[in-house]
Amino acid sequence: MTFNIGLLSSRRKQAPMPELSPARALLVFGLLGVLFLVLVGKALYLQWVSGDFLQTQGVARYVRDVEIPACRGKITDRSDEPLAISTPVKSLWAFTGKLNASDEQMKALAKVLDTTPQALKKRIEAAGDFVYLAKGVSPEVAEEALALKIHGLYDERVYRRYYPAGELTSQILGFTDGGDYGQEGLELVRQDWLGGKPGSRRVIINRKGEAVEDIAGVRAPQEGRNLALSLDLRLQHLAQKELKAAIIEHKAKAGSLVILDAQTGEVLALSNWPTYNPNRRDEFVAAKMRNRALIDIFEPGSTFKPFTVAIALDAGRVKPTTMMETAGGQWTIGKATINDAYVSGNLTVEQVLQRSSNIGTAKVALMMPSEKMWQGLSSAGFGMPVNTGFPGESTGRLRSAKSWRPIEQATISYGHGVSVNLLQLARGYTIFTGNGELKPVSLYRISGDVVGKPVISPATAMEMRRMLELAALPGGTGVRAQVPDYRVAGKTGTARKPEKGGYSSNKYVSSFVGFAPVSSPRLIVAVMIDEPSAGKYYGSAVAAPVFSSVVGKALRMLGVPPDRHAVPLMLPPDGEDIVEET
């Protein structure tokens, strides 16, 4: 019985497997074939259709392009004294997901970076995948931070802009942002010249985010180019010092001062007050950042009268000796009355300029067609761009002669109803210092001769120099502009500030524009003091003394020979006001 069972069991084990039916076999092999084709198709799709995408995704996970910053070009004055330089510093960064620091390490890092752990934590939480924990720190600070051995914290070399002259040149140069990109002033307008182009290198990174191998050649950065300005840092310092002192003395709101090279039109100094220090970015105030000498406009008042007289002289309408009746100090045109501050009777044209008579100047203007006067003023640069290239530069305002009524032509003749910026006004005086040509002005150093645009004849220019010198001698409103050892010429200005519906009764702009030495003009200096409020407001008392101090010191700095030997100055007694028209 047992044997039979064993025999049966043996037979069961040796029994062949049942064979698949042909239909079932065909189905199985068909399914396997379909799966094989799907796999082959997927492989071909990944290889040929999605290959670029997948390769890009793979590379993105282990390859990085690291930027190599370019050093920004230097800005210098005309003698190559540095005004703006870029120094290498460090920035500390991390991938937020890979940064791993203990509480003690974060406290230590915060102390090194002169901040708080809470501030660092807030910065990290607000960032995306990447965060800068500090920008522009010194290499020593970066080394101290890395010495804390914080996992995922790295450094990179960057550049920080530094301005050695500080507030002296801030409103001309402007400043750069954290990426060393120009934001204001010449830093902004000359970004392409100064900025250069960053380089790069491609590296493999490990899972910790560390660069472990360069896999492509380094593209070297293209350094920025240097920029030489026309400024003379010595004269800039002088201008700033004298302007600030005058504003403090007269409790003024603001002021500007410009020094031009009379022959080339180069801007040797351009100062504004108030100002700011671009190295202290935590103290930036918008009102202090404005380059008032180029952006702000004002009515020039009596400093405009020389242009009216020059146009009339050049047109042959008057001579310096032509007599003008000043109508007892009052003259009515239509419904408006023009006033002089004193009764003068008859004055010659040169006396009209010397004593700053509104009536005399208006009568000279009305001897010309309005279009002729407009053409002369426009040719002298008024109502036109100065073309320095400075961002926000104003053009001033000179309305078309077609809209002038007689009273408007009269008031424009002595600087009311027209607006200028200070550099534009200073440039206008270049027609008097040379051969009657209006010189282009430049904020950049010039080499070689400068060709101007003819406005008046050389003979008229010479006559105007003589008459403007009279205005700075006893009997003229600009007597306080005199300088020991040098002959000077120029014109005072005092203008009420426009307000809604008319002019202010107690807000003035005091100004003086002149040049020296008269025998061979080297410098043009323009001074504008906005809203002096310490009791004096005439240009003769507020602006002319600033001109005198600046011109005397500047000519000596430049080694210009004196042209007035052993002639004592003849100044009015202290406290005596020299009245000019407003």
mmCIF file with all atom_site columns, C-alpha atoms in Angstrom, residues 258-374:
data_model
loop_
_atom_site.group_PDB
_atom_site.id
_atom_site.type_symbol
_atom_site.label_atom_id
_atom_site.label_alt_id
_atom_site.label_comp_id
_atom_site.label_asym_id
_atom_site.label_entity_id
_atom_site.label_seq_id
_atom_site.pdbx_PDB_ins_code
_atom_site.Cartn_x
_atom_site.Cartn_y
_atom_site.Cartn_z
_atom_site.occupancy
_atom_site.B_iso_or_equiv
_atom_site.pdbx_formal_charge
_atom_site.auth_seq_id
_atom_site.auth_comp_id
_atom_site.auth_asym_id
_atom_site.auth_atom_id
_atom_site.pdbx_PDB_model_num
ATOM 1   C CA . VAL A 1 258 ? 30.471 127.901 -9.785  1.00 0.00 ? 258 VAL A CA 1
ATOM 2   C CA . ILE A 1 259 ? 34.034 128.560 -10.987 1.00 0.00 ? 259 ILE A CA 1
ATOM 3   C CA . LEU A 1 260 ? 34.633 128.348 -14.746 1.00 0.00 ? 260 LEU A CA 1
ATOM 4   C CA . ASP A 1 261 ? 37.820 128.521 -16.743 1.00 0.00 ? 261 ASP A CA 1
ATOM 5   C CA . ALA A 1 262 ? 37.120 131.674 -18.762 1.00 0.00 ? 262 ALA A CA 1
ATOM 6   C CA . GLN A 1 263 ? 38.992 130.413 -21.827 1.00 0.00 ? 263 GLN A CA 1
ATOM 7   C CA . THR A 1 264 ? 37.964 126.737 -22.045 1.00 0.00 ? 264 THR A CA 1
ATOM 8   C CA . GLY A 1 265 ? 34.594 126.652 -20.291 1.00 0.00 ? 265 GLY A CA 1
ATOM 9   C CA . GLU A 1 266 ? 35.790 123.861 -17.985 1.00 0.00 ? 266 GLU A CA 1
ATOM 10  C CA . VAL A 1 267 ? 34.013 123.675 -14.624 1.00 0.00 ? 267 VAL A CA 1
ATOM 11  C CA . LEU A 1 268 ? 36.842 124.063 -12.097 1.00 0.00 ? 268 LEU A CA 1
ATOM 12  C CA . ALA A 1 269 ? 34.542 124.016 -9.066  1.00 0.00 ? 269 ALA A CA 1
ATOM 13  C CA . LEU A 1 270 ? 30.839 123.489 -8.530  1.00 0.00 ? 270 LEU A CA 1
ATOM 14  C CA . SER A 1 271 ? 29.612 123.684 -4.957  1.00 0.00 ? 271 SER A CA 1
ATOM 15  C CA . ASN A 1 272 ? 26.183 123.488 -3.335  1.00 0.00 ? 272 ASN A CA 1
ATOM 16  C CA . TRP A 1 273 ? 25.035 123.793 0.233   1.00 0.00 ? 273 TRP A CA 1
ATOM 17  C CA . PRO A 1 274 ? 23.510 121.914 1.990   1.00 0.00 ? 274 PRO A CA 1
ATOM 18  C CA . THR A 1 275 ? 25.268 118.759 0.876   1.00 0.00 ? 275 THR A CA 1
ATOM 19  C CA . TYR A 1 276 ? 25.820 115.160 2.042   1.00 0.00 ? 276 TYR A CA 1
ATOM 20  C CA . ASN A 1 277 ? 28.556 112.554 2.467   1.00 0.00 ? 277 ASN A CA 1
ATOM 21  C CA . PRO A 1 278 ? 28.152 109.644 -0.003  1.00 0.00 ? 278 PRO A CA 1
ATOM 22  C CA . ASN A 1 279 ? 30.245 107.413 2.266   1.00 0.00 ? 279 ASN A CA 1
ATOM 23  C CA . ARG A 1 280 ? 27.493 107.632 4.935   1.00 0.00 ? 280 ARG A CA 1
ATOM 24  C CA . ARG A 1 281 ? 24.507 106.151 3.150   1.00 0.00 ? 281 ARG A CA 1
ATOM 25  C CA . ASP A 1 282 ? 22.483 105.918 6.336   1.00 0.00 ? 282 ASP A CA 1
ATOM 26  C CA . GLU A 1 283 ? 22.348 109.739 6.342   1.00 0.00 ? 283 GLU A CA 1
ATOM 27  C CA . PHE A 1 284 ? 21.037 110.305 2.792   1.00 0.00 ? 284 PHE A CA 1
ATOM 28  C CA . VAL A 1 285 ? 18.417 113.059 2.568   1.00 0.00 ? 285 VAL A CA 1
ATOM 29  C CA . ALA A 1 286 ? 16.892 113.827 -0.838  1.00 0.00 ? 286 ALA A CA 1
ATOM 30  C CA . ALA A 1 287 ? 16.980 117.611 -0.386  1.00 0.00 ? 287 ALA A CA 1
ATOM 31  C CA . LYS A 1 288 ? 20.742 117.521 0.233   1.00 0.00 ? 288 LYS A CA 1
ATOM 32  C CA . MET A 1 289 ? 21.478 115.332 -2.780  1.00 0.00 ? 289 MET A CA 1
ATOM 33  C CA . ARG A 1 290 ? 20.262 117.825 -5.407  1.00 0.00 ? 290 ARG A CA 1
ATOM 34  C CA . ASN A 1 291 ? 22.858 119.529 -7.579  1.00 0.00 ? 291 ASN A CA 1
ATOM 35  C CA . ARG A 1 292 ? 21.245 122.958 -7.277  1.00 0.00 ? 292 ARG A CA 1
ATOM 36  C CA . ALA A 1 293 ? 23.691 124.740 -9.609  1.00 0.00 ? 293 ALA A CA 1
ATOM 37  C CA . LEU A 1 294 ? 22.452 122.605 -12.505 1.00 0.00 ? 294 LEU A CA 1
ATOM 38  C CA . ILE A 1 295 ? 18.931 121.599 -11.519 1.00 0.00 ? 295 ILE A CA 1
ATOM 39  C CA . ASP A 1 296 ? 17.406 124.556 -9.643  1.00 0.00 ? 296 ASP A CA 1
ATOM 40  C CA . ILE A 1 297 ? 16.277 127.620 -11.593 1.00 0.00 ? 297 ILE A CA 1
ATOM 41  C CA . PHE A 1 298 ? 15.834 131.191 -10.366 1.00 0.00 ? 298 PHE A CA 1
ATOM 42  C CA . GLU A 1 299 ? 15.243 134.679 -11.723 1.00 0.00 ? 299 GLU A CA 1
ATOM 43  C CA . PRO A 1 300 ? 18.713 136.206 -12.217 1.00 0.00 ? 300 PRO A CA 1
ATOM 44  C CA . GLY A 1 301 ? 17.722 139.816 -11.527 1.00 0.00 ? 301 GLY A CA 1
ATOM 45  C CA . SER A 1 302 ? 20.357 142.439 -12.299 1.00 0.00 ? 302 SER A CA 1
ATOM 46  C CA . THR A 1 303 ? 23.073 139.914 -13.223 1.00 0.00 ? 303 THR A CA 1
ATOM 47  C CA . PHE A 1 304 ? 21.066 139.672 -16.490 1.00 0.00 ? 304 PHE A CA 1
ATOM 48  C CA . LYS A 1 305 ? 21.413 143.356 -17.379 1.00 0.00 ? 305 LYS A CA 1
ATOM 49  C CA . PRO A 1 306 ? 24.835 143.039 -19.070 1.00 0.00 ? 306 PRO A CA 1
ATOM 50  C CA . PHE A 1 307 ? 23.296 140.845 -21.767 1.00 0.00 ? 307 PHE A CA 1
ATOM 51  C CA . THR A 1 308 ? 20.633 143.413 -22.602 1.00 0.00 ? 308 THR A CA 1
ATOM 52  C CA . VAL A 1 309 ? 23.243 146.174 -22.844 1.00 0.00 ? 309 VAL A CA 1
ATOM 53  C CA . ALA A 1 310 ? 25.637 144.000 -24.881 1.00 0.00 ? 310 ALA A CA 1
ATOM 54  C CA . ILE A 1 311 ? 22.955 143.082 -27.445 1.00 0.00 ? 311 ILE A CA 1
ATOM 55  C CA . ALA A 1 312 ? 21.986 146.741 -27.875 1.00 0.00 ? 312 ALA A CA 1
ATOM 56  C CA . LEU A 1 313 ? 25.635 147.835 -28.163 1.00 0.00 ? 313 LEU A CA 1
ATOM 57  C CA . ASP A 1 314 ? 26.388 145.146 -30.728 1.00 0.00 ? 314 ASP A CA 1
ATOM 58  C CA . ALA A 1 315 ? 23.312 146.077 -32.764 1.00 0.00 ? 315 ALA A CA 1
ATOM 59  C CA . GLY A 1 316 ? 24.398 149.716 -32.816 1.00 0.00 ? 316 GLY A CA 1
ATOM 60  C CA . ARG A 1 317 ? 21.293 150.902 -30.947 1.00 0.00 ? 317 ARG A CA 1
ATOM 61  C CA . VAL A 1 318 ? 23.314 152.594 -28.185 1.00 0.00 ? 318 VAL A CA 1
ATOM 62  C CA . LYS A 1 319 ? 26.861 153.527 -27.247 1.00 0.00 ? 319 LYS A CA 1
ATOM 63  C CA . PRO A 1 320 ? 28.391 153.519 -23.749 1.00 0.00 ? 320 PRO A CA 1
ATOM 64  C CA . THR A 1 321 ? 27.987 157.308 -23.688 1.00 0.00 ? 321 THR A CA 1
ATOM 65  C CA . THR A 1 322 ? 24.354 157.374 -24.884 1.00 0.00 ? 322 THR A CA 1
ATOM 66  C CA . MET A 1 323 ? 22.241 159.308 -22.357 1.00 0.00 ? 323 MET A CA 1
ATOM 67  C CA . MET A 1 324 ? 19.188 157.631 -20.852 1.00 0.00 ? 324 MET A CA 1
ATOM 68  C CA . GLU A 1 325 ? 16.491 159.515 -18.915 1.00 0.00 ? 325 GLU A CA 1
ATOM 69  C CA . THR A 1 326 ? 15.570 157.557 -15.802 1.00 0.00 ? 326 THR A CA 1
ATOM 70  C CA . ALA A 1 327 ? 12.350 159.516 -15.269 1.00 0.00 ? 327 ALA A CA 1
ATOM 71  C CA . GLY A 1 328 ? 12.890 160.540 -11.661 1.00 0.00 ? 328 GLY A CA 1
ATOM 72  C CA . GLY A 1 329 ? 13.059 156.960 -10.399 1.00 0.00 ? 329 GLY A CA 1
ATOM 73  C CA . GLN A 1 330 ? 9.668  155.851 -11.753 1.00 0.00 ? 330 GLN A CA 1
ATOM 74  C CA . TRP A 1 331 ? 8.503  154.945 -15.245 1.00 0.00 ? 331 TRP A CA 1
ATOM 75  C CA . THR A 1 332 ? 5.063  153.670 -16.201 1.00 0.00 ? 332 THR A CA 1
ATOM 76  C CA . ILE A 1 333 ? 4.438  151.278 -19.068 1.00 0.00 ? 333 ILE A CA 1
ATOM 77  C CA . GLY A 1 334 ? 0.739  150.656 -19.535 1.00 0.00 ? 334 GLY A CA 1
ATOM 78  C CA . LYS A 1 335 ? -0.627 149.847 -16.112 1.00 0.00 ? 335 LYS A CA 1
ATOM 79  C CA . ALA A 1 336 ? 2.728  148.789 -14.634 1.00 0.00 ? 336 ALA A CA 1
ATOM 80  C CA . THR A 1 337 ? 5.378  150.979 -13.010 1.00 0.00 ? 337 THR A CA 1
ATOM 81  C CA . ILE A 1 338 ? 9.101  150.297 -13.025 1.00 0.00 ? 338 ILE A CA 1
ATOM 82  C CA . ASN A 1 339 ? 11.074 151.710 -10.105 1.00 0.00 ? 339 ASN A CA 1
ATOM 83  C CA . ASP A 1 340 ? 14.671 152.643 -9.391  1.00 0.00 ? 340 ASP A CA 1
ATOM 84  C CA . ALA A 1 341 ? 15.866 152.671 -5.805  1.00 0.00 ? 341 ALA A CA 1
ATOM 85  C CA . TYR A 1 342 ? 17.184 156.217 -6.164  1.00 0.00 ? 342 TYR A CA 1
ATOM 86  C CA . VAL A 1 343 ? 16.603 159.282 -8.343  1.00 0.00 ? 343 VAL A CA 1
ATOM 87  C CA . SER A 1 344 ? 19.458 159.650 -10.823 1.00 0.00 ? 344 SER A CA 1
ATOM 88  C CA . GLY A 1 345 ? 18.220 161.905 -13.577 1.00 0.00 ? 345 GLY A CA 1
ATOM 89  C CA . ASN A 1 346 ? 20.086 161.306 -16.806 1.00 0.00 ? 346 ASN A CA 1
ATOM 90  C CA . LEU A 1 347 ? 22.560 158.411 -16.922 1.00 0.00 ? 347 LEU A CA 1
ATOM 91  C CA . THR A 1 348 ? 24.873 157.188 -19.644 1.00 0.00 ? 348 THR A CA 1
ATOM 92  C CA . VAL A 1 349 ? 24.486 153.539 -20.679 1.00 0.00 ? 349 VAL A CA 1
ATOM 93  C CA . GLU A 1 350 ? 27.665 152.619 -18.804 1.00 0.00 ? 350 GLU A CA 1
ATOM 94  C CA . GLN A 1 351 ? 26.275 154.362 -15.693 1.00 0.00 ? 351 GLN A CA 1
ATOM 95  C CA . VAL A 1 352 ? 22.998 152.456 -16.121 1.00 0.00 ? 352 VAL A CA 1
ATOM 96  C CA . LEU A 1 353 ? 24.997 149.249 -15.783 1.00 0.00 ? 353 LEU A CA 1
ATOM 97  C CA . GLN A 1 354 ? 27.301 150.589 -13.074 1.00 0.00 ? 354 GLN A CA 1
ATOM 98  C CA . ARG A 1 355 ? 24.434 151.781 -10.854 1.00 0.00 ? 355 ARG A CA 1
ATOM 99  C CA . SER A 1 356 ? 22.060 148.972 -11.865 1.00 0.00 ? 356 SER A CA 1
ATOM 100 C CA . SER A 1 357 ? 19.153 151.115 -13.075 1.00 0.00 ? 357 SER A CA 1
ATOM 101 C CA . ASN A 1 358 ? 16.037 149.136 -13.953 1.00 0.00 ? 358 ASN A CA 1
ATOM 102 C CA . ILE A 1 359 ? 14.520 152.055 -15.853 1.00 0.00 ? 359 ILE A CA 1
ATOM 103 C CA . GLY A 1 360 ? 17.654 152.707 -17.876 1.00 0.00 ? 360 GLY A CA 1
ATOM 104 C CA . THR A 1 361 ? 18.018 149.011 -18.759 1.00 0.00 ? 361 THR A CA 1
ATOM 105 C CA . ALA A 1 362 ? 14.338 148.738 -19.752 1.00 0.00 ? 362 ALA A CA 1
ATOM 106 C CA . LYS A 1 363 ? 14.656 151.771 -22.033 1.00 0.00 ? 363 LYS A CA 1
ATOM 107 C CA . VAL A 1 364 ? 17.727 150.264 -23.673 1.00 0.00 ? 364 VAL A CA 1
ATOM 108 C CA . ALA A 1 365 ? 15.770 147.029 -24.259 1.00 0.00 ? 365 ALA A CA 1
ATOM 109 C CA . LEU A 1 366 ? 12.790 148.810 -25.815 1.00 0.00 ? 366 LEU A CA 1
ATOM 110 C CA . MET A 1 367 ? 15.075 150.466 -28.361 1.00 0.00 ? 367 MET A CA 1
ATOM 111 C CA . MET A 1 368 ? 15.359 147.018 -29.995 1.00 0.00 ? 368 MET A CA 1
ATOM 112 C CA . PRO A 1 369 ? 12.765 144.840 -31.723 1.00 0.00 ? 369 PRO A CA 1
ATOM 113 C CA . SER A 1 370 ? 11.708 142.084 -29.339 1.00 0.00 ? 370 SER A CA 1
ATOM 114 C CA . GLU A 1 371 ? 12.842 139.416 -31.830 1.00 0.00 ? 371 GLU A CA 1
ATOM 115 C CA . LYS A 1 372 ? 16.348 140.926 -31.965 1.00 0.00 ? 372 LYS A CA 1
ATOM 116 C CA . MET A 1 373 ? 16.618 140.903 -28.191 1.00 0.00 ? 373 MET A CA 1
ATOM 117 C CA . TRP A 1 374 ? 15.316 137.341 -27.990 1.00 0.00 ? 374 TRP A CA 1
#
